[in-house]
PDB file of C-alpha atoms and ligand atoms in Angstrom:
ATOM      1  CA  UNK A   1     -42.896  46.443 -18.319  1.00  0.00           C
ATOM      2  CA  UNK A   2     -40.384  46.591 -21.424  1.00  0.00           C
ATOM      3  CA  UNK A   3     -42.134  48.745 -24.435  1.00  0.00           C
ATOM      4  CA  UNK A   4     -40.189  47.999 -28.076  1.00  0.00           C
ATOM      5  CA  UNK A   5     -39.649  50.253 -30.273  1.00  0.00           C
ATOM      6  CA  UNK A   6     -37.474  50.062 -33.543  1.00  0.00           C
ATOM      7  CA  UNK A   7     -35.247  52.832 -32.032  1.00  0.00           C
ATOM      8  CA  UNK A   8     -35.461  52.025 -28.134  1.00  0.00           C
ATOM      9  CA  UNK A   9     -35.745  50.378 -24.733  1.00  0.00           C
ATOM     10  CA  UNK A  10     -38.744  51.692 -22.565  1.00  0.00           C
ATOM     11  CA  UNK A  11     -38.531  50.394 -19.346  1.00  0.00           C
ATOM     12  CA  UNK A  12     -41.307  51.253 -16.775  1.00  0.00           C
ATOM     13  CA  UNK A  13     -40.829  50.889 -13.675  1.00  0.00           C
ATOM     14  CA  UNK A  14     -43.301  50.667 -11.457  1.00  0.00           C
ATOM     15  CA  UNK A  15     -43.189  52.272  -8.473  1.00  0.00           C
ATOM     16  CA  UNK A  16     -41.911  49.931  -4.548  1.00  0.00           C
ATOM     17  CA  UNK A  17     -45.239  49.001  -2.350  1.00  0.00           C
ATOM     18  CA  UNK A  18     -44.145  49.476   1.265  1.00  0.00           C
ATOM     19  CA  UNK A  19     -43.066  45.922   2.333  1.00  0.00           C
ATOM     20  CA  UNK A  20     -40.896  46.343  -0.980  1.00  0.00           C
ATOM     21  CA  UNK A  21     -38.894  49.626   0.370  1.00  0.00           C
ATOM     22  CA  UNK A  22     -38.572  47.861   3.948  1.00  0.00           C
ATOM     23  CA  UNK A  23     -36.752  45.064   2.485  1.00  0.00           C
ATOM     24  CA  UNK A  24     -38.478  43.065   5.304  1.00  0.00           C
ATOM     25  CA  UNK A  25     -39.735  40.387   3.667  1.00  0.00           C
ATOM     26  CA  UNK A  26     -37.593  39.437   1.367  1.00  0.00           C
ATOM     27  CA  UNK A  27     -35.599  39.096   3.984  1.00  0.00           C
ATOM     28  CA  UNK A  28     -37.235  36.969   6.915  1.00  0.00           C
ATOM     29  CA  UNK A  29     -37.721  34.587   2.644  1.00  0.00           C
ATOM     30  CA  UNK A  30     -34.360  34.612   2.011  1.00  0.00           C
ATOM     31  CA  UNK A  31     -33.802  33.216   5.539  1.00  0.00           C
ATOM     32  CA  UNK A  32     -36.374  30.778   6.241  1.00  0.00           C
ATOM     33  CA  UNK A  33     -35.049  29.711   2.385  1.00  0.00           C
ATOM     34  CA  UNK A  34     -30.653  29.381   4.281  1.00  0.00           C
ATOM     35  CA  UNK A  35     -33.571  27.350   7.497  1.00  0.00           C
ATOM     36  CA  UNK A  36     -34.315  25.602   5.624  1.00  0.00           C
ATOM     37  CA  UNK A  37     -30.745  24.606   4.345  1.00  0.00           C
ATOM     38  CA  UNK A  38     -29.148  24.400   7.799  1.00  0.00           C
ATOM     39  CA  UNK A  39     -31.651  21.759   8.333  1.00  0.00           C
ATOM     40  CA  UNK A  40     -31.095  19.192   5.169  1.00  0.00           C
ATOM     41  CA  UNK A  41     -28.882  17.096   5.244  1.00  0.00           C
ATOM     42  CA  UNK A  42     -25.204  18.151   4.031  1.00  0.00           C
ATOM     43  CA  UNK A  43     -24.059  17.342  -0.067  1.00  0.00           C
ATOM     44  CA  UNK A  44     -20.290  17.797   0.984  1.00  0.00           C
ATOM     45  CA  UNK A  45     -17.881  15.962   3.830  1.00  0.00           C
ATOM     46  CA  UNK A  46     -15.128  18.141   5.420  1.00  0.00           C
ATOM     47  CA  UNK A  47     -11.767  16.734   2.481  1.00  0.00           C
ATOM     48  CA  UNK A  48     -10.210  15.438   3.943  1.00  0.00           C
ATOM     49  CA  UNK A  49     -10.549  14.913   7.774  1.00  0.00           C
ATOM     50  CA  UNK A  50     -14.155  12.773   6.285  1.00  0.00           C
ATOM     51  CA  UNK A  51     -13.572  10.520   2.506  1.00  0.00           C
ATOM     52  CA  UNK A  52     -16.681   9.874   1.310  1.00  0.00           C
ATOM     53  CA  UNK A  53     -16.873   5.259   0.432  1.00  0.00           C
ATOM     54  CA  UNK A  54     -15.897   4.556  -2.580  1.00  0.00           C
ATOM     55  CA  UNK A  55     -17.822   3.083  -5.116  1.00  0.00           C
ATOM     56  CA  UNK A  56     -16.736  -0.737  -5.380  1.00  0.00           C
ATOM     57  CA  UNK A  57     -15.544   0.129  -9.206  1.00  0.00           C
ATOM     58  CA  UNK A  58     -13.400   2.733  -7.895  1.00  0.00           C
ATOM     59  CA  UNK A  59      -9.869   2.173  -8.657  1.00  0.00           C
ATOM     60  CA  UNK A  60      -7.001   4.195  -7.526  1.00  0.00           C
ATOM     61  CA  UNK A  61      -3.125   4.515  -7.009  1.00  0.00           C
ATOM     62  CA  UNK A  62      -0.566   0.955  -8.967  1.00  0.00           C
ATOM     63  CA  UNK A  63       1.026  -1.154  -6.171  1.00  0.00           C
ATOM     64  CA  UNK A  64       3.049  -3.747  -6.288  1.00  0.00           C
ATOM     65  CA  UNK A  65       2.436  -6.942  -3.846  1.00  0.00           C
ATOM     66  CA  UNK A  66       4.907  -9.347  -2.354  1.00  0.00           C
ATOM     67  CA  UNK A  67       4.276 -12.818  -1.895  1.00  0.00           C
ATOM     68  CA  UNK A  68       3.727 -13.929   1.585  1.00  0.00           C
ATOM     69  CA  UNK A  69       7.161 -13.686   2.671  1.00  0.00           C
ATOM     70  CA  UNK A  70       7.742 -10.331   1.845  1.00  0.00           C
ATOM     71  CA  UNK A  71       9.634 -10.877  -2.161  1.00  0.00           C
ATOM     72  CA  UNK A  72       8.716  -9.430  -5.326  1.00  0.00           C
ATOM     73  CA  UNK A  73       5.883 -10.919  -6.368  1.00  0.00           C
ATOM     74  CA  UNK A  74       6.683  -9.340 -10.604  1.00  0.00           C
ATOM     75  CA  UNK A  75       8.750 -11.113 -12.721  1.00  0.00           C
ATOM     76  CA  UNK A  76       8.733  -8.961 -14.913  1.00  0.00           C
ATOM     77  CA  UNK A  77       7.050 -10.161 -17.651  1.00  0.00           C
ATOM     78  CA  UNK A  78       6.142  -7.890 -19.310  1.00  0.00           C
ATOM     79  CA  UNK A  79       2.110  -8.661 -19.861  1.00  0.00           C
ATOM     80  CA  UNK A  80       1.171  -5.064 -17.874  1.00  0.00           C
ATOM     81  CA  UNK A  81       2.730  -3.234 -20.706  1.00  0.00           C
ATOM     82  CA  UNK A  82       1.296  -5.642 -22.733  1.00  0.00           C
ATOM     83  CA  UNK A  83      -1.964  -5.260 -22.071  1.00  0.00           C
ATOM     84  CA  UNK A  84      -1.573  -1.002 -21.592  1.00  0.00           C
ATOM     85  CA  UNK A  85      -4.011   0.869 -23.901  1.00  0.00           C
ATOM     86  CA  UNK A  86      -2.444   3.868 -23.210  1.00  0.00           C
ATOM     87  CA  UNK A  87       1.453   2.459 -22.916  1.00  0.00           C
ATOM     88  CA  UNK A  88       1.856   3.602 -19.015  1.00  0.00           C
ATOM     89  CA  UNK A  89       3.900   0.819 -18.327  1.00  0.00           C
ATOM     90  CA  UNK A  90       7.601   0.872 -19.177  1.00  0.00           C
ATOM     91  CA  UNK A  91      10.035  -1.853 -17.843  1.00  0.00           C
ATOM     92  CA  UNK A  92      13.199  -3.448 -18.298  1.00  0.00           C
ATOM     93  CA  UNK A  93      13.915  -6.762 -16.724  1.00  0.00           C
ATOM     94  CA  UNK A  94      17.108  -7.898 -14.885  1.00  0.00           C
ATOM     95  CA  UNK A  95      18.248 -12.064 -13.828  1.00  0.00           C
ATOM     96  CA  UNK A  96      18.215 -12.426  -9.931  1.00  0.00           C
ATOM     97  CA  UNK A  97      21.578 -13.087  -8.015  1.00  0.00           C
ATOM     98  CA  UNK A  98      22.475 -16.347  -6.098  1.00  0.00           C
ATOM     99  CA  UNK A  99      21.528 -14.259  -2.114  1.00  0.00           C
ATOM    100  CA  UNK A 100      18.855 -12.143  -3.375  1.00  0.00           C
ATOM    101  CA  UNK A 101      16.069 -15.836  -3.166  1.00  0.00           C
ATOM    102  CA  UNK A 102      14.667 -13.495   0.074  1.00  0.00           C
ATOM    103  CA  UNK A 103      13.799 -10.422  -2.070  1.00  0.00           C
ATOM    104  CA  UNK A 104      12.816 -12.159  -5.879  1.00  0.00           C
ATOM    105  CA  UNK A 105      10.457 -14.601  -5.325  1.00  0.00           C
ATOM    106  CA  UNK A 106      11.809 -15.962  -9.698  1.00  0.00           C
ATOM    107  CA  UNK A 107      14.267 -15.638 -10.712  1.00  0.00           C
ATOM    108  CA  UNK A 108      13.648 -12.819 -13.382  1.00  0.00           C
ATOM    109  CA  UNK A 109      12.323  -9.775 -11.239  1.00  0.00           C
ATOM    110  CA  UNK A 110      11.626  -5.544 -12.249  1.00  0.00           C
ATOM    111  CA  UNK A 111      14.872  -3.949 -12.267  1.00  0.00           C
ATOM    112  CA  UNK A 112      12.706  -1.057 -13.395  1.00  0.00           C
ATOM    113  CA  UNK A 113       8.576  -0.115 -13.330  1.00  0.00           C
ATOM    114  CA  UNK A 114       7.459   2.778 -14.356  1.00  0.00           C
ATOM    115  CA  UNK A 115       3.433   4.007 -15.450  1.00  0.00           C
ATOM    116  CA  UNK A 116       2.954   7.134 -16.691  1.00  0.00           C
ATOM    117  CA  UNK A 117       0.068   8.011 -14.293  1.00  0.00           C
ATOM    118  CA  UNK A 118      -0.412  11.286 -16.474  1.00  0.00           C
ATOM    119  CA  UNK A 119      -1.466   8.743 -19.495  1.00  0.00           C
ATOM    120  CA  UNK A 120      -3.033   6.375 -17.139  1.00  0.00           C
ATOM    121  CA  UNK A 121      -6.751   5.781 -17.643  1.00  0.00           C
ATOM    122  CA  UNK A 122      -6.820   3.684 -15.377  1.00  0.00           C
ATOM    123  CA  UNK A 123      -8.625   1.099 -16.318  1.00  0.00           C
ATOM    124  CA  UNK A 124      -7.378  -1.625 -14.631  1.00  0.00           C
ATOM    125  CA  UNK A 125      -6.002  -4.786 -17.774  1.00  0.00           C
ATOM    126  CA  UNK A 126      -2.736  -5.089 -16.062  1.00  0.00           C
ATOM    127  CA  UNK A 127      -4.051  -5.892 -12.924  1.00  0.00           C
ATOM    128  CA  UNK A 128      -6.072  -8.203 -15.031  1.00  0.00           C
ATOM    129  CA  UNK A 129      -3.339  -9.175 -16.997  1.00  0.00           C
ATOM    130  CA  UNK A 130      -1.071 -10.287 -13.781  1.00  0.00           C
ATOM    131  CA  UNK A 131      -0.853 -13.636 -14.142  1.00  0.00           C
ATOM    132  CA  UNK A 132       1.378 -13.633 -10.431  1.00  0.00           C
ATOM    133  CA  UNK A 133      -0.424 -11.519  -8.288  1.00  0.00           C
ATOM    134  CA  UNK A 134       1.477  -8.717  -8.762  1.00  0.00           C
ATOM    135  CA  UNK A 135      -0.217  -4.977  -9.589  1.00  0.00           C
ATOM    136  CA  UNK A 136      -3.703  -4.360  -8.870  1.00  0.00           C
ATOM    137  CA  UNK A 137      -5.251  -0.991  -8.618  1.00  0.00           C
ATOM    138  CA  UNK A 138      -5.572   0.432  -5.052  1.00  0.00           C
ATOM    139  CA  UNK A 139      -8.594   3.078  -3.238  1.00  0.00           C
ATOM    140  CA  UNK A 140      -5.430   5.580  -2.957  1.00  0.00           C
ATOM    141  CA  UNK A 141      -6.613   8.635  -4.928  1.00  0.00           C
ATOM    142  CA  UNK A 142      -3.321  10.355  -7.156  1.00  0.00           C
ATOM    143  CA  UNK A 143      -2.303  13.696  -5.384  1.00  0.00           C
ATOM    144  CA  UNK A 144      -2.219  16.909  -7.633  1.00  0.00           C
ATOM    145  CA  UNK A 145       1.065  17.600  -8.217  1.00  0.00           C
ATOM    146  CA  UNK A 146       3.333  20.643 -10.142  1.00  0.00           C
ATOM    147  CA  UNK A 147       5.779  18.694 -12.647  1.00  0.00           C
ATOM    148  CA  UNK A 148       4.839  16.591 -14.497  1.00  0.00           C
ATOM    149  CA  UNK A 149       7.974  14.261 -14.088  1.00  0.00           C
ATOM    150  CA  UNK A 150       6.683  13.545 -10.522  1.00  0.00           C
ATOM    151  CA  UNK A 151       3.754  12.233 -12.414  1.00  0.00           C
ATOM    152  CA  UNK A 152       5.681   9.050 -13.188  1.00  0.00           C
ATOM    153  CA  UNK A 153       5.290   6.667 -10.013  1.00  0.00           C
ATOM    154  CA  UNK A 154       8.441   4.843 -10.711  1.00  0.00           C
ATOM    155  CA  UNK A 155       9.273   1.013  -8.923  1.00  0.00           C
ATOM    156  CA  UNK A 156       9.808   2.509  -5.332  1.00  0.00           C
ATOM    157  CA  UNK A 157       6.641   4.419  -4.985  1.00  0.00           C
ATOM    158  CA  UNK A 158       4.880   1.775  -6.689  1.00  0.00           C
ATOM    159  CA  UNK A 159       6.324  -1.562  -4.191  1.00  0.00           C
ATOM    160  CA  UNK A 160       4.589  -2.221  -1.221  1.00  0.00           C
ATOM    161  CA  UNK A 161       7.367  -1.223   2.281  1.00  0.00           C
ATOM    162  CA  UNK A 162       9.275  -5.214   3.024  1.00  0.00           C
ATOM    163  CA  UNK A 163      12.261  -7.148   2.410  1.00  0.00           C
ATOM    164  CA  UNK A 164      15.665  -5.614   3.027  1.00  0.00           C
ATOM    165  CA  UNK A 165      19.123  -6.100   1.153  1.00  0.00           C
TER     166      UNK A 165
HETATM  167  S1  SF4 B   1      -4.613   0.802 -15.465  1.00  0.00           S
HETATM  168 FE1  SF4 B   1      -5.147   1.276 -18.170  1.00  0.00          FE
HETATM  169  S2  SF4 B   1      -3.936   2.283 -18.575  1.00  0.00           S
HETATM  170 FE2  SF4 B   1      -3.534   2.552 -16.824  1.00  0.00          FE
HETATM  171  S3  SF4 B   1      -1.271   1.204 -16.568  1.00  0.00           S
HETATM  172 FE3  SF4 B   1      -2.685  -0.469 -16.028  1.00  0.00          FE
HETATM  173  S4  SF4 B   1      -3.896  -1.217 -17.730  1.00  0.00           S
HETATM  174 FE4  SF4 B   1      -2.146   1.181 -18.810  1.00  0.00          FE
HETATM  175  S1  SF4 B   2       2.837  -6.776 -13.079  1.00  0.00           S
HETATM  176 FE1  SF4 B   2       2.391  -8.836 -13.125  1.00  0.00          FE
HETATM  177  S2  SF4 B   2       2.341  -8.703 -16.024  1.00  0.00           S
HETATM  178 FE2  SF4 B   2       3.333  -6.656 -15.330  1.00  0.00          FE
HETATM  179  S3  SF4 B   2       5.537  -7.721 -15.603  1.00  0.00           S
HETATM  180 FE3  SF4 B   2       5.166  -8.057 -13.438  1.00  0.00          FE
HETATM  181  S4  SF4 B   2       4.370  -9.835 -13.072  1.00  0.00           S
HETATM  182 FE4  SF4 B   2       3.911  -9.170 -15.302  1.00  0.00          FE
END
């Protein structure tokens, strides 16, 4: 019970009852709450061994796609970079040379293709803008890292492994 005065607060403590002094009812009450939670459905999972299913609209790390013959689909047209609201995509185009038809699907390809994942907001506009089905957002979660540079994913990091030179 608290008695408020202008100058000080007086606290009158009622003496503890016998059951309060032996703590047993409180202990039993705590154990009952714990036991109740033991048999409830768990709210957590043992990540990374167990993973929760993603939402159907989840968008994760980007993948640069290849065609059915293993050739790079990207033609460095720049539409994905143009559609990107975060200006996260950078690329440099190059021309396919004779003898490289097994590597690149079209006459032009991306010699450099980078996505700055620190800028990316995973909106998926790049995927929608691509006329060649060359880039899509996968269900992989971006791993944590220690430096800003390590969040710049290069073409080698994004491209599905395929045909060798
Ligand atoms: S997902 Fe959106 S923000 Fe990220 S690179 Fe693609 S267009 Fe840009
Ligand atoms: S990923 Fe698609 S939109 Fe982007 S440059 Fe390559 S072909 Fe063009």
